[in-house]
Every structure is written in structure tokens, then in C-alpha cells.
Amino acid sequence: MERPYPRLTPENAFFWTSGSDGTLRFLRCASCGHFLHPPLPRCPICLGSKIASVAVSGRAKVVARTINHHAWHAAFPPPYLIALVEIAEAPYVRLTTRIINCEPDEVEIGAPVRVVFERQGPAWLPLFELEPK
Ligand SMILES: [Zn+2]
């Protein structure tokens, strides 16, 4: 069954299609280096308008997690793990995502993870998996 995917807009399409080459990208202010996520037209720190998407390593750290046991959607059989991760380059940039390719109870707070993309419709969803030990 097809899973739901985000609606692409001119403002967010770069983010949702970034994974087509296996790379996670965020908008970043060219003047002060602040990452902007969700996308914004202007930097909230220095008010600069030179904004460009930049590649990041795809590495992140789990800062919160929960295991869902309820069948909210037929395409998402429980149990599965929902996590909040902070990206390595800018810990204030956090993504709500799923951690895959492991058992849900293997994921601990602080666990290092790396991005893996799941294509759904026009979008490449940034999911994460545990870094190999
Ligand atoms: Zn700035």
C-alpha cells in the first residue's frame, strides 16, 4: 500500500527531493551560517536574504523517541518507532522521523543515526537507521 507523502511546494520541494541523490540538505544563511528549517525566505538571526540549500552529512542523534503500537494507518503496521533527531551540523535543527532497519526497542536516547531515504510519490522521506557499532 502506498504511504502518505508531503505536498511539494516551491518552498519545500528542495527538501523533499534532496534524497534523490542520497543527500540530506537544508537551507542555510550565506551571511551568518544559520540553518533554516523549516524553510524560511529570510534568516531569523541576521535577517539576511542570501539563502541556499547545503548538503549535510546525514548524521544525527536521537533526542526523543516513542514506540507506536496503534494501527493509525494501514500502510504503517505497528509497532514502529517515531523519533526526534538533531542533525550533527546544527543540533537546533530537529526532524521528526522514523528509525528503521532495527527493532523499535533497540533505539536509545543519544543513539547515533544516519539518514536513509524512502521514496513515496514525488518525495524522498528522510528516515534514519542506527549507525553500525
Ligand atoms: Zn543569517
Short mmCIF file of N, CA, C and O and ligand atoms in Angstrom, two decimals:
data_model
loop_
_atom_site.label_atom_id
_atom_site.label_comp_id
_atom_site.label_asym_id
_atom_site.label_seq_id
_atom_site.Cartn_x
_atom_site.Cartn_y
_atom_site.Cartn_z
N MET A 1 0.84 -1.20 0.00
CA MET A 1 0.00 0.00 0.00
C MET A 1 0.88 1.25 0.00
O MET A 1 1.90 1.29 0.68
N GLU A 2 0.45 2.23 -0.80
CA GLU A 2 1.21 3.48 -0.85
C GLU A 2 1.08 4.23 0.47
O GLU A 2 0.00 4.30 1.05
N ARG A 3 2.18 4.77 0.92
CA ARG A 3 2.16 5.55 2.14
C ARG A 3 1.93 7.01 1.81
O ARG A 3 2.27 7.47 0.72
N PRO A 4 1.38 7.77 2.76
CA PRO A 4 1.18 9.19 2.50
C PRO A 4 2.51 9.91 2.33
O PRO A 4 3.53 9.47 2.86
N TYR A 5 2.49 10.98 1.57
CA TYR A 5 3.70 11.78 1.37
C TYR A 5 3.34 13.26 1.42
O TYR A 5 2.19 13.63 1.24
N PRO A 6 4.34 14.10 1.67
CA PRO A 6 4.06 15.53 1.81
C PRO A 6 3.72 16.17 0.47
O PRO A 6 4.14 15.70 -0.58
N ARG A 7 2.96 17.23 0.53
CA ARG A 7 2.65 18.02 -0.67
C ARG A 7 3.85 18.92 -0.95
O ARG A 7 4.26 19.70 -0.09
N LEU A 8 4.38 18.80 -2.16
CA LEU A 8 5.54 19.63 -2.51
C LEU A 8 5.09 21.01 -2.94
O LEU A 8 4.11 21.17 -3.66
N THR A 9 5.82 22.01 -2.45
CA THR A 9 5.58 23.40 -2.82
C THR A 9 6.90 23.98 -3.34
O THR A 9 7.96 23.39 -3.14
N PRO A 10 6.84 25.15 -3.97
CA PRO A 10 8.11 25.76 -4.42
C PRO A 10 9.10 25.97 -3.25
O PRO A 10 10.30 25.91 -3.44
N GLU A 11 8.56 26.20 -2.06
CA GLU A 11 9.43 26.47 -0.91
C GLU A 11 10.05 25.20 -0.33
O GLU A 11 11.15 25.23 0.21
N ASN A 12 9.33 24.08 -0.38
CA ASN A 12 9.84 22.89 0.32
C ASN A 12 10.33 21.79 -0.62
O ASN A 12 10.89 20.79 -0.16
N ALA A 13 10.15 21.96 -1.94
CA ALA A 13 10.48 20.86 -2.87
C ALA A 13 11.95 20.45 -2.78
O ALA A 13 12.27 19.26 -2.87
N PHE A 14 12.86 21.41 -2.57
CA PHE A 14 14.29 21.05 -2.50
C PHE A 14 14.51 20.06 -1.36
O PHE A 14 15.31 19.14 -1.48
N PHE A 15 13.79 20.25 -0.24
CA PHE A 15 13.99 19.38 0.92
C PHE A 15 13.46 17.98 0.66
O PHE A 15 14.14 16.99 0.90
N TRP A 16 12.25 17.90 0.13
CA TRP A 16 11.63 16.59 -0.06
C TRP A 16 12.21 15.81 -1.23
O TRP A 16 12.01 14.60 -1.32
N THR A 17 12.90 16.49 -2.16
CA THR A 17 13.51 15.77 -3.28
C THR A 17 15.03 15.62 -3.11
O THR A 17 15.68 15.01 -3.95
N SER A 18 15.56 16.16 -2.03
CA SER A 18 17.02 16.13 -1.82
C SER A 18 17.56 14.71 -1.81
O SER A 18 18.67 14.45 -2.27
N GLY A 19 16.79 13.78 -1.29
CA GLY A 19 17.26 12.41 -1.17
C GLY A 19 17.38 11.67 -2.49
O GLY A 19 17.87 10.54 -2.52
N SER A 20 17.00 12.29 -3.60
CA SER A 20 17.11 11.61 -4.91
C SER A 20 18.55 11.24 -5.22
O SER A 20 18.81 10.31 -5.97
N ASP A 21 19.52 11.96 -4.65
CA ASP A 21 20.93 11.59 -4.81
C ASP A 21 21.53 11.09 -3.50
O ASP A 21 22.75 11.05 -3.33
N GLY A 22 20.66 10.75 -2.55
CA GLY A 22 21.13 10.18 -1.28
C GLY A 22 21.69 11.20 -0.30
O GLY A 22 22.34 10.82 0.67
N THR A 23 21.41 12.47 -0.54
CA THR A 23 21.99 13.53 0.30
C THR A 23 20.90 14.34 0.99
O THR A 23 19.94 14.77 0.35
N LEU A 24 21.09 14.56 2.29
CA LEU A 24 20.18 15.41 3.05
C LEU A 24 20.65 16.86 2.94
O LEU A 24 21.85 17.13 3.05
N ARG A 25 19.72 17.77 2.69
CA ARG A 25 20.07 19.18 2.56
C ARG A 25 19.11 20.04 3.36
O ARG A 25 17.94 19.70 3.51
N PHE A 26 19.64 21.17 3.82
CA PHE A 26 18.82 22.17 4.50
C PHE A 26 19.17 23.53 3.94
O PHE A 26 20.26 23.73 3.40
N LEU A 27 18.26 24.48 4.13
CA LEU A 27 18.58 25.86 3.78
C LEU A 27 19.54 26.41 4.82
O LEU A 27 19.44 26.12 6.01
N ARG A 28 20.47 27.24 4.34
CA ARG A 28 21.42 27.87 5.24
C ARG A 28 21.64 29.31 4.81
O ARG A 28 21.72 29.61 3.63
N CYS A 29 21.78 30.17 5.80
CA CYS A 29 22.05 31.59 5.54
C CYS A 29 23.50 31.74 5.11
O CYS A 29 24.42 31.32 5.81
N ALA A 30 23.73 32.36 3.93
CA ALA A 30 25.09 32.53 3.43
C ALA A 30 25.84 33.59 4.22
O ALA A 30 27.07 33.61 4.21
N SER A 31 25.13 34.46 4.93
CA SER A 31 25.80 35.54 5.67
C SER A 31 26.30 35.07 7.03
O SER A 31 27.44 35.35 7.39
N CYS A 32 25.48 34.36 7.79
CA CYS A 32 25.88 34.00 9.16
C CYS A 32 25.98 32.50 9.38
O CYS A 32 26.43 32.07 10.44
N GLY A 33 25.56 31.70 8.43
CA GLY A 33 25.71 30.25 8.56
C GLY A 33 24.59 29.56 9.30
O GLY A 33 24.64 28.33 9.47
N HIS A 34 23.58 30.29 9.72
CA HIS A 34 22.47 29.68 10.45
C HIS A 34 21.63 28.80 9.51
O HIS A 34 21.31 29.21 8.39
N PHE A 35 21.31 27.58 9.98
CA PHE A 35 20.43 26.69 9.20
C PHE A 35 18.98 27.09 9.43
O PHE A 35 18.60 27.44 10.54
N LEU A 36 18.19 27.01 8.37
CA LEU A 36 16.78 27.40 8.45
C LEU A 36 15.91 26.19 8.15
O LEU A 36 15.81 25.77 6.99
N HIS A 37 15.31 25.65 9.18
CA HIS A 37 14.39 24.53 8.94
C HIS A 37 13.29 24.59 9.98
O HIS A 37 13.58 24.65 11.17
N PRO A 38 12.02 24.57 9.56
CA PRO A 38 11.51 24.53 8.19
C PRO A 38 11.99 25.73 7.37
O PRO A 38 12.40 26.74 7.93
N PRO A 39 11.93 25.58 6.02
CA PRO A 39 12.42 26.65 5.14
C PRO A 39 11.78 28.00 5.43
O PRO A 39 10.59 28.10 5.70
N LEU A 40 12.63 29.04 5.38
CA LEU A 40 12.18 30.41 5.56
C LEU A 40 12.80 31.26 4.44
O LEU A 40 13.89 30.94 3.96
N PRO A 41 12.14 32.34 4.05
CA PRO A 41 12.69 33.19 2.98
C PRO A 41 13.81 34.10 3.46
O PRO A 41 14.55 34.67 2.66
N ARG A 42 13.94 34.26 4.80
CA ARG A 42 14.92 35.21 5.33
C ARG A 42 15.47 34.64 6.64
O ARG A 42 14.76 33.97 7.38
N CYS A 43 16.73 34.91 6.92
CA CYS A 43 17.36 34.40 8.13
C CYS A 43 16.77 35.07 9.38
O CYS A 43 16.78 36.30 9.46
N PRO A 44 16.31 34.31 10.36
CA PRO A 44 15.74 34.92 11.57
C PRO A 44 16.82 35.48 12.50
O PRO A 44 16.51 36.24 13.42
N ILE A 45 18.09 35.14 12.27
CA ILE A 45 19.18 35.61 13.14
C ILE A 45 19.73 36.94 12.66
O ILE A 45 19.81 37.91 13.41
N CYS A 46 20.13 37.00 11.37
CA CYS A 46 20.76 38.24 10.86
C CYS A 46 19.89 38.95 9.84
O CYS A 46 20.29 39.99 9.32
N LEU A 47 18.72 38.40 9.56
CA LEU A 47 17.77 38.96 8.59
C LEU A 47 18.30 38.94 7.16
O LEU A 47 17.72 39.55 6.27
N GLY A 48 19.39 38.20 6.93
CA GLY A 48 19.94 38.10 5.59
C GLY A 48 18.99 37.37 4.66
O GLY A 48 18.20 36.53 5.09
N SER A 49 19.07 37.70 3.37
CA SER A 49 18.19 37.05 2.39
C SER A 49 18.97 36.17 1.41
O SER A 49 18.39 35.64 0.47
N LYS A 50 20.29 36.03 1.62
CA LYS A 50 21.07 35.10 0.79
C LYS A 50 20.96 33.72 1.41
O LYS A 50 21.69 33.38 2.34
N ILE A 51 20.00 32.96 0.90
CA ILE A 51 19.69 31.65 1.46
C ILE A 51 19.94 30.61 0.38
O ILE A 51 19.53 30.79 -0.76
N ALA A 52 20.63 29.54 0.74
CA ALA A 52 20.90 28.47 -0.24
C ALA A 52 20.81 27.12 0.46
O ALA A 52 21.04 27.01 1.67
N SER A 53 20.48 26.10 -0.32
CA SER A 53 20.46 24.76 0.27
C SER A 53 21.87 24.20 0.27
O SER A 53 22.61 24.36 -0.70
N VAL A 54 22.24 23.57 1.39
CA VAL A 54 23.57 22.97 1.51
C VAL A 54 23.43 21.53 1.97
O VAL A 54 22.51 21.17 2.70
N ALA A 55 24.37 20.71 1.53
CA ALA A 55 24.38 19.30 1.92
C ALA A 55 24.93 19.16 3.34
O ALA A 55 25.85 19.89 3.73
N VAL A 56 24.37 18.22 4.10
CA VAL A 56 24.91 17.87 5.40
C VAL A 56 25.28 16.38 5.36
O VAL A 56 24.97 15.67 4.40
N SER A 57 25.93 15.93 6.43
CA SER A 57 26.47 14.57 6.44
C SER A 57 25.37 13.49 6.50
O SER A 57 25.62 12.34 6.13
N GLY A 58 24.20 13.87 7.00
CA GLY A 58 23.15 12.87 7.20
C GLY A 58 23.26 12.18 8.55
O GLY A 58 22.44 11.32 8.88
N ARG A 59 24.26 12.59 9.33
CA ARG A 59 24.39 12.01 10.67
C ARG A 59 23.56 12.83 11.65
O ARG A 59 23.45 14.06 11.50
N ALA A 60 23.02 12.12 12.65
CA ALA A 60 22.16 12.78 13.62
C ALA A 60 22.18 11.99 14.92
O ALA A 60 22.83 10.93 15.00
N LYS A 61 21.50 12.54 15.93
CA LYS A 61 21.43 11.88 17.24
C LYS A 61 19.98 11.86 17.69
O LYS A 61 19.26 12.86 17.55
N VAL A 62 19.56 10.74 18.25
CA VAL A 62 18.20 10.61 18.76
C VAL A 62 18.09 11.40 20.06
O VAL A 62 18.87 11.17 20.98
N VAL A 63 17.14 12.34 20.12
CA VAL A 63 16.95 13.10 21.35
C VAL A 63 15.60 12.79 22.02
O VAL A 63 15.41 13.13 23.18
N ALA A 64 14.70 12.14 21.31
CA ALA A 64 13.44 11.69 21.90
C ALA A 64 12.91 10.56 21.04
O ALA A 64 13.21 10.51 19.84
N ARG A 65 12.17 9.66 21.66
CA ARG A 65 11.64 8.56 20.88
C ARG A 65 10.41 7.99 21.57
O ARG A 65 10.26 8.11 22.78
N THR A 66 9.56 7.37 20.76
CA THR A 66 8.42 6.66 21.31
C THR A 66 8.09 5.51 20.36
O THR A 66 8.37 5.59 19.16
N ILE A 67 7.54 4.45 20.91
CA ILE A 67 7.15 3.31 20.08
C ILE A 67 5.63 3.36 19.91
O ILE A 67 4.90 3.35 20.90
N ASN A 68 5.20 3.46 18.65
CA ASN A 68 3.77 3.46 18.38
C ASN A 68 3.26 2.03 18.26
O ASN A 68 3.82 1.23 17.51
N HIS A 69 2.18 1.72 18.99
CA HIS A 69 1.58 0.39 18.96
C HIS A 69 0.19 0.40 18.32
O HIS A 69 -0.46 -0.64 18.27
N HIS A 70 -0.28 1.54 17.90
CA HIS A 70 -1.63 1.65 17.38
C HIS A 70 -1.62 1.69 15.85
O HIS A 70 -0.78 2.34 15.24
N ALA A 71 -2.54 0.99 15.22
CA ALA A 71 -2.61 0.96 13.75
C ALA A 71 -3.37 2.18 13.24
O ALA A 71 -4.55 2.12 12.90
N TRP A 72 -2.67 3.31 13.18
CA TRP A 72 -3.31 4.55 12.74
C TRP A 72 -3.56 4.53 11.24
O TRP A 72 -4.50 5.17 10.76
N HIS A 73 -2.70 3.85 10.49
CA HIS A 73 -2.79 3.85 9.03
C HIS A 73 -2.37 2.47 8.54
O HIS A 73 -1.36 1.93 9.01
N ALA A 74 -3.12 1.93 7.59
CA ALA A 74 -2.88 0.56 7.14
C ALA A 74 -1.48 0.37 6.56
O ALA A 74 -0.94 -0.74 6.56
N ALA A 75 -0.87 1.45 6.05
CA ALA A 75 0.46 1.34 5.45
C ALA A 75 1.58 1.38 6.49
O ALA A 75 2.74 1.25 6.14
N PHE A 76 1.22 1.59 7.76
CA PHE A 76 2.21 1.66 8.83
C PHE A 76 1.87 0.62 9.90
O PHE A 76 1.29 0.97 10.94
N PRO A 77 2.20 -0.65 9.65
CA PRO A 77 1.86 -1.67 10.65
C PRO A 77 2.69 -1.48 11.93
O PRO A 77 3.90 -1.32 11.86
N PRO A 78 2.02 -1.47 13.09
CA PRO A 78 2.76 -1.32 14.34
C PRO A 78 3.42 -2.64 14.73
O PRO A 78 3.01 -3.69 14.22
N PRO A 79 4.42 -2.61 15.63
CA PRO A 79 4.95 -1.38 16.25
C PRO A 79 6.01 -0.73 15.36
O PRO A 79 6.66 -1.40 14.59
N TYR A 80 6.13 0.58 15.48
CA TYR A 80 7.23 1.28 14.81
C TYR A 80 7.67 2.44 15.68
O TYR A 80 6.94 2.90 16.56
N LEU A 81 8.89 2.86 15.43
CA LEU A 81 9.49 3.85 16.29
C LEU A 81 9.45 5.23 15.65
O LEU A 81 9.87 5.40 14.50
N ILE A 82 8.95 6.19 16.40
CA ILE A 82 8.94 7.59 15.97
C ILE A 82 9.98 8.31 16.82
O ILE A 82 10.03 8.12 18.03
N ALA A 83 10.82 9.09 16.17
CA ALA A 83 11.90 9.74 16.91
C ALA A 83 12.05 11.20 16.51
O ALA A 83 11.68 11.60 15.40
N LEU A 84 12.61 11.94 17.44
CA LEU A 84 13.07 13.30 17.17
C LEU A 84 14.59 13.21 17.12
O LEU A 84 15.21 12.71 18.07
N VAL A 85 15.18 13.64 16.00
CA VAL A 85 16.64 13.59 15.87
C VAL A 85 17.16 14.99 15.63
O VAL A 85 16.49 15.82 15.01
N GLU A 86 18.37 15.24 16.14
CA GLU A 86 19.03 16.52 15.86
C GLU A 86 20.20 16.25 14.94
O GLU A 86 20.97 15.31 15.14
N ILE A 87 20.33 17.08 13.90
CA ILE A 87 21.37 16.81 12.90
C ILE A 87 22.74 17.24 13.43
O ILE A 87 22.85 18.16 14.23
N ALA A 88 23.77 16.54 12.98
CA ALA A 88 25.12 16.73 13.53
C ALA A 88 25.62 18.16 13.34
O ALA A 88 26.25 18.72 14.24
N GLU A 89 25.35 18.76 12.19
CA GLU A 89 25.92 20.08 11.89
C GLU A 89 25.24 21.21 12.65
O GLU A 89 25.82 22.29 12.79
N ALA A 90 24.00 20.99 13.09
CA ALA A 90 23.25 22.06 13.76
C ALA A 90 22.22 21.41 14.67
O ALA A 90 21.11 21.11 14.23
N PRO A 91 22.58 21.17 15.94
CA PRO A 91 21.66 20.46 16.84
C PRO A 91 20.30 21.13 17.03
O PRO A 91 19.35 20.47 17.43
N TYR A 92 20.22 22.43 16.69
CA TYR A 92 18.91 23.09 16.81
C TYR A 92 18.00 22.73 15.65
O TYR A 92 16.81 23.09 15.66
N VAL A 93 18.54 22.05 14.64
CA VAL A 93 17.69 21.56 13.54
C VAL A 93 17.28 20.14 13.88
O VAL A 93 18.12 19.24 14.00
N ARG A 94 15.99 19.96 14.10
CA ARG A 94 15.46 18.66 14.50
C ARG A 94 14.42 18.18 13.50
O ARG A 94 13.65 18.99 12.97
N LEU A 95 14.43 16.87 13.28
CA LEU A 95 13.44 16.25 12.39
C LEU A 95 12.64 15.23 13.18
O LEU A 95 13.21 14.46 13.97
N THR A 96 11.35 15.21 12.97
CA THR A 96 10.51 14.12 13.48
C THR A 96 10.50 13.07 12.38
O THR A 96 10.16 13.36 11.23
N THR A 97 10.87 11.84 12.72
CA THR A 97 11.14 10.85 11.69
C THR A 97 10.89 9.46 12.26
O THR A 97 10.41 9.31 13.37
N ARG A 98 11.19 8.45 11.46
CA ARG A 98 11.16 7.08 11.94
C ARG A 98 12.56 6.51 11.89
O ARG A 98 13.35 6.88 11.02
N ILE A 99 12.87 5.61 12.85
CA ILE A 99 14.13 4.87 12.83
C ILE A 99 13.79 3.48 12.32
O ILE A 99 12.93 2.80 12.90
N ILE A 100 14.45 3.07 11.23
CA ILE A 100 14.10 1.80 10.58
C ILE A 100 15.30 0.86 10.59
O ILE A 100 16.40 1.22 11.02
N ASN A 101 15.07 -0.35 10.08
CA ASN A 101 16.10 -1.39 9.96
C ASN A 101 16.62 -1.87 11.31
O ASN A 101 17.77 -2.27 11.44
N CYS A 102 15.76 -1.80 12.33
CA CYS A 102 16.11 -2.35 13.65
C CYS A 102 14.81 -2.59 14.40
O CYS A 102 13.74 -2.18 13.96
N GLU A 103 14.93 -3.28 15.52
CA GLU A 103 13.75 -3.45 16.38
C GLU A 103 13.51 -2.13 17.12
O GLU A 103 14.48 -1.46 17.53
N PRO A 104 12.25 -1.74 17.30
CA PRO A 104 11.98 -0.44 17.94
C PRO A 104 12.65 -0.28 19.31
O PRO A 104 13.12 0.81 19.64
N ASP A 105 12.73 -1.36 20.09
CA ASP A 105 13.30 -1.19 21.43
C ASP A 105 14.83 -1.17 21.45
O ASP A 105 15.44 -1.08 22.50
N GLU A 106 15.45 -1.24 20.27
CA GLU A 106 16.92 -1.12 20.21
C GLU A 106 17.38 0.34 20.23
O GLU A 106 18.57 0.61 20.39
N VAL A 107 16.47 1.27 20.02
CA VAL A 107 16.85 2.68 19.85
C VAL A 107 16.79 3.40 21.19
O VAL A 107 15.73 3.50 21.80
N GLU A 108 17.94 3.90 21.62
CA GLU A 108 18.01 4.61 22.90
C GLU A 108 18.25 6.10 22.66
O GLU A 108 18.79 6.49 21.63
N ILE A 109 17.87 6.89 23.65
CA ILE A 109 18.15 8.32 23.60
C ILE A 109 19.66 8.49 23.48
O ILE A 109 20.42 7.83 24.19
N GLY A 110 20.09 9.37 22.60
CA GLY A 110 21.51 9.61 22.40
C GLY A 110 22.14 8.74 21.32
O GLY A 110 23.31 8.94 20.98
N ALA A 111 21.38 7.79 20.79
CA ALA A 111 21.93 6.88 19.78
C ALA A 111 22.31 7.65 18.52
O ALA A 111 21.53 8.46 18.02
N PRO A 112 23.52 7.39 17.97
CA PRO A 112 23.87 7.99 16.68
C PRO A 112 23.15 7.28 15.54
O PRO A 112 23.08 6.05 15.51
N VAL A 113 22.61 8.07 14.62
CA VAL A 113 21.86 7.52 13.49
C VAL A 113 22.32 8.21 12.21
O VAL A 113 22.98 9.24 12.25
N ARG A 114 21.97 7.60 11.08
CA ARG A 114 22.31 8.19 9.78
C ARG A 114 21.09 8.10 8.88
O ARG A 114 20.27 7.18 8.99
N VAL A 115 21.02 9.04 7.96
CA VAL A 115 19.83 9.15 7.12
C VAL A 115 19.77 8.02 6.09
O VAL A 115 20.80 7.56 5.59
N VAL A 116 18.58 7.57 5.82
CA VAL A 116 18.27 6.69 4.71
C VAL A 116 16.97 7.22 4.12
O VAL A 116 16.11 7.70 4.86
N PHE A 117 16.86 7.19 2.81
CA PHE A 117 15.68 7.79 2.18
C PHE A 117 14.69 6.74 1.72
O PHE A 117 15.09 5.68 1.23
N GLU A 118 13.42 7.05 1.90
CA GLU A 118 12.34 6.18 1.42
C GLU A 118 11.52 6.98 0.43
O GLU A 118 10.95 8.01 0.79
N ARG A 119 11.48 6.52 -0.81
CA ARG A 119 10.72 7.26 -1.82
C ARG A 119 9.24 6.95 -1.71
O ARG A 119 8.83 5.79 -1.68
N GLN A 120 8.44 8.01 -1.63
CA GLN A 120 6.99 7.91 -1.65
C GLN A 120 6.47 8.98 -2.59
O GLN A 120 6.63 10.17 -2.32
N GLY A 121 5.84 8.56 -3.69
CA GLY A 121 5.35 9.56 -4.66
C GLY A 121 6.51 10.42 -5.12
O GLY A 121 7.58 9.91 -5.45
N PRO A 122 6.34 11.75 -5.09
CA PRO A 122 7.40 12.65 -5.56
C PRO A 122 8.45 12.96 -4.49
O PRO A 122 9.38 13.71 -4.76
N ALA A 123 8.29 12.38 -3.30
CA ALA A 123 9.15 12.76 -2.17
C ALA A 123 10.09 11.64 -1.77
O ALA A 123 9.77 10.46 -1.89
N TRP A 124 11.27 12.03 -1.32
CA TRP A 124 12.22 11.11 -0.69
C TRP A 124 12.20 11.45 0.80
O TRP A 124 12.73 12.51 1.20
N LEU A 125 11.57 10.59 1.60
CA LEU A 125 11.41 10.89 3.02
C LEU A 125 12.69 10.58 3.78
O LEU A 125 13.22 9.47 3.67
N PRO A 126 13.20 11.54 4.54
CA PRO A 126 14.41 11.27 5.32
C PRO A 126 14.08 10.47 6.59
O PRO A 126 13.53 11.00 7.54
N LEU A 127 14.37 9.17 6.53
CA LEU A 127 14.26 8.30 7.70
C LEU A 127 15.68 8.06 8.19
O LEU A 127 16.65 8.49 7.57
N PHE A 128 15.80 7.36 9.32
CA PHE A 128 17.14 7.14 9.88
C PHE A 128 17.29 5.71 10.31
O PHE A 128 16.31 5.00 10.56
N GLU A 129 18.56 5.27 10.39
CA GLU A 129 18.88 3.95 10.92
C GLU A 129 20.05 4.11 11.88
O GLU A 129 20.81 5.09 11.80
N LEU A 130 20.19 3.15 12.78
CA LEU A 130 21.28 3.20 13.74
C LEU A 130 22.62 3.12 13.02
O LEU A 130 22.77 2.35 12.05
N GLU A 131 23.60 3.89 13.48
CA GLU A 131 24.95 3.77 12.96
C GLU A 131 25.48 2.41 13.35
O GLU A 131 25.24 1.94 14.48
N PRO A 132 26.21 1.73 12.44
CA PRO A 132 26.79 0.44 12.82
C PRO A 132 27.75 0.63 13.99
O PRO A 132 28.45 1.64 14.05
N LYS A 133 27.76 -0.37 14.91
CA LYS A 133 28.65 -0.24 16.08
C LYS A 133 30.05 -0.73 15.74
O LYS A 133 30.24 -1.46 14.82
ZN ZN B 1 21.88 34.78 8.90
#
